């Protein structure tokens, strides 16, 4: 690779995305963060072990694919400060150190097993990502395309909000009883009270006073949850867009990415025939009503969109934490072979619970900036 002049400008969005992705790697690698203890082995002992005899293509591919975005983000973050060849070398060393540390710390976690194969596959994905980053950096940074897109399409100081929007499709990975039913905290609190405090209580039943729903009421609940969750997430995204941005295309792309991630996750976690099990009558109605409402709300001022996003996400949170669990979903969940994604279940569930609360917190503190787009 030939050295190129250093570009003094770097994207704050890339740095924020790198920080968020590093956090997800740490969370996925060290989950469940419990029962820490030493077994008398060096944390680097896994380097001297032989390759495991039994492994699956699925596990190897996940490790490789998981580190490709990490390599790309590292390269995009480092390249503006160093020539490309030195940036690539620094990224490889830093990424390998991160991967090695993730494996080494697993020595002290009884539920995790450090593996030289995991380290090799992680570094392979990192290397692929760095090579892709070497190709992308001149195109994105030297030609200043990232800045041009940011100025033309997005309002100033939108980085944190855009990260939250980008996490919305990822929050759909963990199976939910209702479409876009994120933030279901009551069952988790009940489980914690039972395990850690020895209090056998079902907070959901206590809140509902034992009330049960008919199948029509389940569909209505899912319609409300789907509609409000969709509108809240999309309005958050619209708050970050300039008036002249291609809003319809960007919103459509975001929704299709979200539904695609949901379908792919269901196909991998359960069976391929479950890929579109989310397309229930309640979800269909919620998507239709939500899209029709968004058609009109897309033209409202950013301040109104922000308040409506908070309102819709709050309604979704109230309903999802009040209604009982979906019996169809509970039956489907019993077929989930969790071992395939054991390393990622905790991170996925954490994100699914946290996302709407994080979005509301952002919206409460976010003040829409005036457009900087030239007329």
Tab-separated table of C-alpha atoms in Angstrom:
chain	number	residue	atom	x	y	z
A	1	UNK	CA	0.000	0.000	0.000
A	2	UNK	CA	1.366	3.406	-0.955
A	3	UNK	CA	1.464	6.129	1.668
A	4	UNK	CA	-0.956	8.955	1.141
A	5	UNK	CA	-1.061	12.450	2.606
A	6	UNK	CA	-2.568	12.650	6.049
A	7	UNK	CA	-6.005	14.166	6.180
A	8	UNK	CA	-6.287	16.306	9.354
A	9	UNK	CA	-10.044	15.877	9.496
A	10	UNK	CA	-11.779	12.909	11.107
A	11	UNK	CA	-15.405	12.119	11.603
A	12	UNK	CA	-16.797	12.343	15.166
A	13	UNK	CA	-19.465	9.885	14.047
A	14	UNK	CA	-16.766	7.276	13.345
A	15	UNK	CA	-15.217	7.768	16.792
A	16	UNK	CA	-18.571	7.449	18.542
A	17	UNK	CA	-19.426	4.352	16.481
A	18	UNK	CA	-16.019	2.821	17.338
A	19	UNK	CA	-16.594	3.433	21.046
A	20	UNK	CA	-20.091	1.903	20.894
A	21	UNK	CA	-18.898	-1.139	18.929
A	22	UNK	CA	-15.993	-1.703	21.337
A	23	UNK	CA	-18.491	-1.680	24.197
A	24	UNK	CA	-20.587	-4.324	22.434
A	25	UNK	CA	-17.498	-6.499	21.905
A	26	UNK	CA	-16.601	-6.259	25.594
A	27	UNK	CA	-20.160	-7.015	26.656
A	28	UNK	CA	-20.534	-9.971	24.321
A	29	UNK	CA	-17.118	-11.369	25.282
A	30	UNK	CA	-17.460	-11.138	29.069
A	31	UNK	CA	-21.171	-11.725	29.581
A	32	UNK	CA	-22.564	-12.689	32.141
A	33	UNK	CA	-19.950	-10.848	34.279
A	34	UNK	CA	-20.500	-13.138	37.269
A	35	UNK	CA	-18.670	-15.707	39.460
A	36	UNK	CA	-15.231	-14.264	38.754
A	37	UNK	CA	-12.485	-16.481	40.160
A	38	UNK	CA	-9.035	-17.822	39.335
A	39	UNK	CA	-8.306	-21.456	38.490
A	40	UNK	CA	-4.533	-21.127	38.784
A	41	UNK	CA	-3.874	-20.712	35.059
A	42	UNK	CA	-2.164	-17.815	33.375
A	43	UNK	CA	-4.620	-15.665	31.395
A	44	UNK	CA	-2.328	-16.189	28.384
A	45	UNK	CA	-2.265	-19.980	28.699
A	46	UNK	CA	-4.724	-20.382	25.838
A	47	UNK	CA	-1.972	-19.290	23.396
A	48	UNK	CA	-0.097	-22.523	24.036
A	49	UNK	CA	-3.131	-24.793	23.690
A	50	UNK	CA	-3.890	-26.817	20.583
A	51	UNK	CA	-6.764	-25.899	18.306
A	52	UNK	CA	-10.076	-27.323	19.589
A	53	UNK	CA	-11.076	-30.607	18.006
A	54	UNK	CA	-14.757	-29.725	17.745
A	55	UNK	CA	-15.930	-26.475	16.233
A	56	UNK	CA	-18.712	-25.359	13.907
A	57	UNK	CA	-18.672	-23.211	10.797
A	58	UNK	CA	-21.371	-21.076	12.412
A	59	UNK	CA	-19.179	-20.159	15.412
A	60	UNK	CA	-16.151	-19.447	13.224
A	61	UNK	CA	-18.112	-17.270	10.795
A	62	UNK	CA	-19.685	-15.288	13.651
A	63	UNK	CA	-16.251	-14.547	15.119
A	64	UNK	CA	-14.925	-13.417	11.732
A	65	UNK	CA	-17.967	-11.321	10.831
A	66	UNK	CA	-18.116	-9.748	14.291
A	67	UNK	CA	-14.651	-8.207	13.966
A	68	UNK	CA	-14.918	-6.963	10.362
A	69	UNK	CA	-16.844	-3.773	11.339
A	70	UNK	CA	-14.380	-3.280	14.208
A	71	UNK	CA	-11.457	-3.287	11.746
A	72	UNK	CA	-13.222	-0.862	9.404
A	73	UNK	CA	-14.045	1.568	12.231
A	74	UNK	CA	-10.504	1.376	13.612
A	75	UNK	CA	-9.077	2.226	10.205
A	76	UNK	CA	-11.496	5.102	9.628
A	77	UNK	CA	-10.648	6.502	13.065
A	78	UNK	CA	-6.842	6.163	12.800
A	79	UNK	CA	-6.197	6.972	9.161
A	80	UNK	CA	-6.692	10.752	9.354
A	81	UNK	CA	-3.833	10.966	11.871
A	82	UNK	CA	-1.362	8.581	10.208
A	83	UNK	CA	-0.380	7.526	6.681
A	84	UNK	CA	-2.413	4.575	5.539
A	85	UNK	CA	0.257	1.880	5.918
A	86	UNK	CA	1.110	2.949	9.484
A	87	UNK	CA	-2.570	3.319	10.356
A	88	UNK	CA	-3.216	-0.224	9.130
A	89	UNK	CA	-0.328	-1.579	11.227
A	90	UNK	CA	-1.473	0.301	14.332
A	91	UNK	CA	-5.055	-0.916	13.847
A	92	UNK	CA	-3.904	-4.519	13.510
A	93	UNK	CA	-1.862	-4.289	16.707
A	94	UNK	CA	-4.620	-2.502	18.642
A	95	UNK	CA	-7.350	-4.840	17.398
A	96	UNK	CA	-5.280	-7.936	18.161
A	97	UNK	CA	-4.648	-6.577	21.658
A	98	UNK	CA	-8.385	-6.099	22.170
A	99	UNK	CA	-9.172	-9.615	20.947
A	100	UNK	CA	-6.386	-11.138	23.046
A	101	UNK	CA	-7.585	-9.284	26.124
A	102	UNK	CA	-11.158	-10.460	25.580
A	103	UNK	CA	-9.974	-14.077	25.502
A	104	UNK	CA	-7.506	-13.678	28.400
A	105	UNK	CA	-10.115	-12.261	30.791
A	106	UNK	CA	-12.431	-15.196	30.002
A	107	UNK	CA	-9.962	-17.338	32.000
A	108	UNK	CA	-11.560	-15.889	35.151
A	109	UNK	CA	-15.145	-16.519	34.011
A	110	UNK	CA	-16.397	-20.091	34.639
A	111	UNK	CA	-19.091	-19.794	31.964
A	112	UNK	CA	-16.579	-18.794	29.267
A	113	UNK	CA	-13.678	-20.696	27.703
A	114	UNK	CA	-10.731	-18.812	26.130
A	115	UNK	CA	-9.706	-20.313	22.814
A	116	UNK	CA	-6.842	-19.760	20.421
A	117	UNK	CA	-9.297	-20.503	17.594
A	118	UNK	CA	-11.482	-17.578	18.693
A	119	UNK	CA	-8.417	-15.319	18.753
A	120	UNK	CA	-7.345	-16.434	15.260
A	121	UNK	CA	-10.828	-15.990	13.758
A	122	UNK	CA	-11.279	-12.619	15.470
A	123	UNK	CA	-7.950	-11.417	14.050
A	124	UNK	CA	-8.933	-12.761	10.620
A	125	UNK	CA	-12.093	-10.673	10.682
A	126	UNK	CA	-10.080	-7.720	11.961
A	127	UNK	CA	-7.613	-8.074	9.072
A	128	UNK	CA	-10.438	-8.228	6.520
A	129	UNK	CA	-12.010	-5.142	8.064
A	130	UNK	CA	-8.721	-3.228	7.957
A	131	UNK	CA	-8.241	-4.107	4.286
A	132	UNK	CA	-11.774	-2.896	3.575
A	133	UNK	CA	-11.015	0.229	5.581
A	134	UNK	CA	-7.896	0.870	3.464
A	135	UNK	CA	-10.129	0.888	0.396
A	136	UNK	CA	-12.868	2.981	1.974
A	137	UNK	CA	-10.802	5.657	3.715
A	138	UNK	CA	-9.609	7.534	0.600
A	139	UNK	CA	-13.117	7.392	-0.837
A	140	UNK	CA	-14.849	8.546	2.356
A	141	UNK	CA	-12.275	10.823	3.946
A	142	UNK	CA	-9.982	12.212	1.258
A	143	UNK	CA	-12.928	13.031	-1.002
A	144	UNK	CA	-14.765	14.278	2.102
A	145	UNK	CA	-17.917	12.335	1.212
A	146	UNK	CA	-18.778	11.699	4.866
A	147	UNK	CA	-18.703	15.411	5.595
A	148	UNK	CA	-20.731	16.238	2.489
A	149	UNK	CA	-23.415	13.723	3.427
A	150	UNK	CA	-23.424	14.914	7.035
A	151	UNK	CA	-23.831	18.570	6.056
A	152	UNK	CA	-26.450	17.964	3.355
A	153	UNK	CA	-28.582	15.391	5.127
A	154	UNK	CA	-28.103	15.765	8.883
A	155	UNK	CA	-28.368	18.562	11.404
A	156	UNK	CA	-25.286	19.582	13.419
A	157	UNK	CA	-24.425	17.584	16.556
A	158	UNK	CA	-26.379	14.558	15.381
A	159	UNK	CA	-23.709	11.913	16.103
A	160	UNK	CA	-25.104	10.522	19.360
A	161	UNK	CA	-28.648	10.426	18.019
A	162	UNK	CA	-27.558	8.653	14.855
A	163	UNK	CA	-25.811	5.989	16.928
A	164	UNK	CA	-29.068	5.375	18.812
A	165	UNK	CA	-30.951	5.099	15.517
A	166	UNK	CA	-28.339	2.656	14.190
A	167	UNK	CA	-28.815	0.499	17.290
A	168	UNK	CA	-32.574	0.197	16.668
A	169	UNK	CA	-32.293	-2.601	14.064
A	170	UNK	CA	-29.731	-4.397	16.253
A	171	UNK	CA	-32.149	-4.234	19.180
A	172	UNK	CA	-34.547	-6.424	17.148
A	173	UNK	CA	-32.121	-9.383	17.244
A	174	UNK	CA	-33.224	-10.589	20.660
A	175	UNK	CA	-36.627	-12.352	20.350
A	176	UNK	CA	-39.519	-10.177	21.496
A	177	UNK	CA	-43.095	-11.198	22.210
A	178	UNK	CA	-44.449	-8.259	20.212
A	179	UNK	CA	-43.125	-6.533	17.094
A	180	UNK	CA	-40.945	-3.549	18.112
A	181	UNK	CA	-41.746	-4.509	21.711
A	182	UNK	CA	-38.516	-3.149	23.164
A	183	UNK	CA	-37.984	-2.102	26.761
A	184	UNK	CA	-39.886	-4.957	28.455
A	185	UNK	CA	-38.371	-4.515	31.899
A	186	UNK	CA	-41.021	-6.062	34.190
A	187	UNK	CA	-40.171	-9.766	33.524
A	188	UNK	CA	-36.462	-9.049	34.024
A	189	UNK	CA	-37.130	-7.281	37.337
A	190	UNK	CA	-39.296	-10.203	38.469
A	191	UNK	CA	-36.494	-12.625	37.611
A	192	UNK	CA	-33.908	-10.552	39.498
A	193	UNK	CA	-36.129	-10.332	42.594
A	194	UNK	CA	-36.581	-14.080	42.523
A	195	UNK	CA	-32.892	-14.964	41.987
A	196	UNK	CA	-31.018	-12.352	43.991
A	197	UNK	CA	-33.494	-11.437	46.759
A	198	UNK	CA	-35.454	-14.672	46.972
A	199	UNK	CA	-38.780	-12.875	46.440
A	200	UNK	CA	-41.020	-15.102	44.276
A	201	UNK	CA	-43.193	-12.434	42.694
A	202	UNK	CA	-44.509	-11.887	39.192
A	203	UNK	CA	-44.618	-8.122	38.833
A	204	UNK	CA	-46.577	-8.404	35.586
A	205	UNK	CA	-49.419	-10.341	37.215
A	206	UNK	CA	-49.318	-7.961	40.190
A	207	UNK	CA	-49.673	-4.924	37.896
A	208	UNK	CA	-52.458	-6.529	35.856
A	209	UNK	CA	-54.196	-7.937	38.962
A	210	UNK	CA	-54.459	-11.299	37.212
A	211	UNK	CA	-56.342	-9.969	34.177
A	212	UNK	CA	-56.028	-12.041	30.978
A	213	UNK	CA	-56.445	-10.921	27.376
A	214	UNK	CA	-58.432	-12.453	24.564
A	215	UNK	CA	-56.795	-13.155	21.203
A	216	UNK	CA	-58.327	-9.963	19.798
A	217	UNK	CA	-56.900	-7.978	22.704
A	218	UNK	CA	-53.470	-9.508	22.075
A	219	UNK	CA	-53.669	-8.352	18.455
A	220	UNK	CA	-54.791	-4.878	19.522
A	221	UNK	CA	-51.932	-4.680	22.029
A	222	UNK	CA	-49.429	-5.692	19.365
A	223	UNK	CA	-50.914	-3.154	16.958
A	224	UNK	CA	-50.398	-0.387	19.515
A	225	UNK	CA	-46.890	-1.563	20.443
A	226	UNK	CA	-45.810	-1.950	16.804
A	227	UNK	CA	-47.313	1.359	15.709
A	228	UNK	CA	-45.946	3.404	18.612
A	229	UNK	CA	-42.515	1.733	18.533
A	230	UNK	CA	-42.208	2.359	14.797
A	231	UNK	CA	-43.333	5.983	14.967
A	232	UNK	CA	-41.127	6.762	17.972
A	233	UNK	CA	-37.969	5.353	16.350
A	234	UNK	CA	-38.589	6.936	12.936
A	235	UNK	CA	-39.477	10.346	14.402
A	236	UNK	CA	-36.212	10.253	16.349
A	237	UNK	CA	-34.451	9.676	13.023
A	238	UNK	CA	-36.409	12.467	11.320
A	239	UNK	CA	-35.343	14.904	14.052
A	240	UNK	CA	-31.766	14.451	12.866
A	241	UNK	CA	-32.439	15.122	9.163
A	242	UNK	CA	-32.153	18.367	7.265
A	243	UNK	CA	-35.281	19.591	5.419
A	244	UNK	CA	-33.709	18.798	2.027
A	245	UNK	CA	-32.566	15.281	2.960
A	246	UNK	CA	-34.181	12.379	1.020
A	247	UNK	CA	-36.370	11.540	4.010
A	248	UNK	CA	-38.684	9.053	2.331
A	249	UNK	CA	-35.822	6.954	0.964
A	250	UNK	CA	-33.815	7.066	4.192
A	251	UNK	CA	-36.796	6.143	6.362
A	252	UNK	CA	-37.822	3.344	4.004
A	253	UNK	CA	-34.262	1.996	4.036
A	254	UNK	CA	-34.165	2.119	7.850
A	255	UNK	CA	-37.457	0.206	8.168
A	256	UNK	CA	-36.426	-2.433	5.620
A	257	UNK	CA	-33.070	-2.905	7.391
A	258	UNK	CA	-34.878	-3.304	10.708
A	259	UNK	CA	-37.328	-5.886	9.327
A	260	UNK	CA	-34.511	-7.673	7.497
A	261	UNK	CA	-32.439	-7.979	10.674
A	262	UNK	CA	-35.522	-9.210	12.540
A	263	UNK	CA	-36.247	-11.889	9.929
A	264	UNK	CA	-32.628	-13.027	9.698
A	265	UNK	CA	-32.333	-13.254	13.475
A	266	UNK	CA	-35.501	-15.343	13.764
A	267	UNK	CA	-34.306	-17.664	10.992
A	268	UNK	CA	-30.954	-18.196	12.729
A	269	UNK	CA	-32.219	-18.419	16.310
A	270	UNK	CA	-35.161	-20.699	15.540
A	271	UNK	CA	-35.767	-22.263	12.140
A	272	UNK	CA	-35.882	-20.767	8.622
A	273	UNK	CA	-39.676	-21.115	8.566
A	274	UNK	CA	-39.850	-18.733	11.556
A	275	UNK	CA	-38.176	-15.902	9.613
A	276	UNK	CA	-41.484	-14.106	9.052
A	277	UNK	CA	-43.307	-15.201	12.191
A	278	UNK	CA	-43.276	-11.564	13.305
A	279	UNK	CA	-45.745	-10.779	10.497
A	280	UNK	CA	-48.786	-11.422	12.687
A	281	UNK	CA	-52.154	-9.681	12.222
A	282	UNK	CA	-51.331	-7.240	15.019
A	283	UNK	CA	-47.930	-6.436	13.543
A	284	UNK	CA	-49.417	-5.980	10.068
A	285	UNK	CA	-51.984	-3.516	11.380
A	286	UNK	CA	-49.371	-1.686	13.450
A	287	UNK	CA	-47.029	-1.315	10.484
A	288	UNK	CA	-49.823	-0.055	8.248
A	289	UNK	CA	-51.163	2.477	10.765
A	290	UNK	CA	-47.653	3.561	11.723
A	291	UNK	CA	-46.588	4.178	8.109
A	292	UNK	CA	-49.764	6.137	7.360
A	293	UNK	CA	-49.230	8.334	10.421
A	294	UNK	CA	-45.560	8.862	9.566
A	295	UNK	CA	-46.546	10.081	6.088
A	296	UNK	CA	-48.144	13.129	7.709
A	297	UNK	CA	-45.789	13.515	10.684
A	298	UNK	CA	-42.725	13.663	8.411
A	299	UNK	CA	-43.651	17.232	7.487
A	300	UNK	CA	-44.069	18.540	11.057
A	301	UNK	CA	-41.386	20.720	12.718
A	302	UNK	CA	-38.493	18.955	14.412
A	303	UNK	CA	-39.645	20.169	17.836
A	304	UNK	CA	-43.052	18.544	17.329
A	305	UNK	CA	-41.433	15.357	16.062
A	306	UNK	CA	-39.247	15.190	19.169
A	307	UNK	CA	-42.211	15.544	21.542
A	308	UNK	CA	-44.286	13.013	19.594
A	309	UNK	CA	-41.375	10.548	19.573
A	310	UNK	CA	-41.161	10.740	23.381
A	311	UNK	CA	-44.944	10.309	23.645
A	312	UNK	CA	-45.077	7.301	21.302
A	313	UNK	CA	-42.120	5.528	22.914
A	314	UNK	CA	-43.649	6.093	26.338
A	315	UNK	CA	-46.966	4.559	25.238
A	316	UNK	CA	-45.113	1.573	23.784
A	317	UNK	CA	-43.207	1.088	27.051
A	318	UNK	CA	-46.365	1.286	29.146
A	319	UNK	CA	-48.269	-1.212	27.013
A	320	UNK	CA	-45.400	-3.709	26.608
A	321	UNK	CA	-44.819	-3.748	30.376
A	322	UNK	CA	-48.534	-4.013	31.216
A	323	UNK	CA	-49.880	-6.688	28.862
A	324	UNK	CA	-49.127	-10.365	29.584
A	325	UNK	CA	-46.664	-12.300	27.473
A	326	UNK	CA	-47.671	-13.486	24.031
A	327	UNK	CA	-48.503	-17.237	24.398
A	328	UNK	CA	-47.568	-17.914	20.748
A	329	UNK	CA	-44.178	-16.318	21.310
A	330	UNK	CA	-43.624	-18.335	24.510
A	331	UNK	CA	-44.294	-21.542	22.583
A	332	UNK	CA	-41.940	-20.478	19.783
A	333	UNK	CA	-39.229	-19.486	22.256
A	334	UNK	CA	-39.111	-23.055	23.579
A	335	UNK	CA	-37.536	-24.121	20.247
A	336	UNK	CA	-34.715	-21.596	20.527
A	337	UNK	CA	-31.361	-23.364	20.691
A	338	UNK	CA	-29.686	-20.637	22.721
A	339	UNK	CA	-26.277	-22.269	22.571
A	340	UNK	CA	-25.731	-20.910	19.056
A	341	UNK	CA	-25.740	-17.343	20.306
A	342	UNK	CA	-24.801	-17.926	23.947
A	343	UNK	CA	-22.026	-15.342	23.768
A	344	UNK	CA	-24.367	-12.719	22.329
A	345	UNK	CA	-27.664	-13.398	24.122
A	346	UNK	CA	-26.826	-11.146	27.049
A	347	UNK	CA	-25.734	-8.240	24.891
A	348	UNK	CA	-28.768	-8.611	22.615
A	349	UNK	CA	-31.213	-8.742	25.535
A	350	UNK	CA	-29.506	-5.805	27.233
A	351	UNK	CA	-29.805	-3.722	24.060
A	352	UNK	CA	-33.460	-4.726	23.548
A	353	UNK	CA	-34.323	-3.598	27.070
A	354	UNK	CA	-32.189	-0.463	27.080
A	355	UNK	CA	-32.940	0.998	23.633
A	356	UNK	CA	-36.277	2.835	24.200
A	357	UNK	CA	-35.117	4.205	27.566
A	358	UNK	CA	-31.906	5.451	25.946
A	359	UNK	CA	-33.893	6.969	23.057
A	360	UNK	CA	-36.228	8.816	25.433
A	361	UNK	CA	-33.273	10.080	27.475
A	362	UNK	CA	-31.661	11.413	24.298
A	363	UNK	CA	-34.856	13.085	23.105
A	364	UNK	CA	-35.396	14.757	26.473
A	365	UNK	CA	-31.931	16.322	26.312
A	366	UNK	CA	-31.789	16.980	22.577
A	367	UNK	CA	-32.509	20.418	21.183
A	368	UNK	CA	-33.121	20.381	17.401
A	369	UNK	CA	-30.584	22.578	15.654
A	370	UNK	CA	-31.491	24.930	12.879
A	371	UNK	CA	-30.781	23.773	9.349
A	372	UNK	CA	-27.372	24.680	7.974
A	373	UNK	CA	-28.242	23.684	4.430
A	374	UNK	CA	-27.888	26.487	1.942
A	375	UNK	CA	-31.071	27.447	0.173
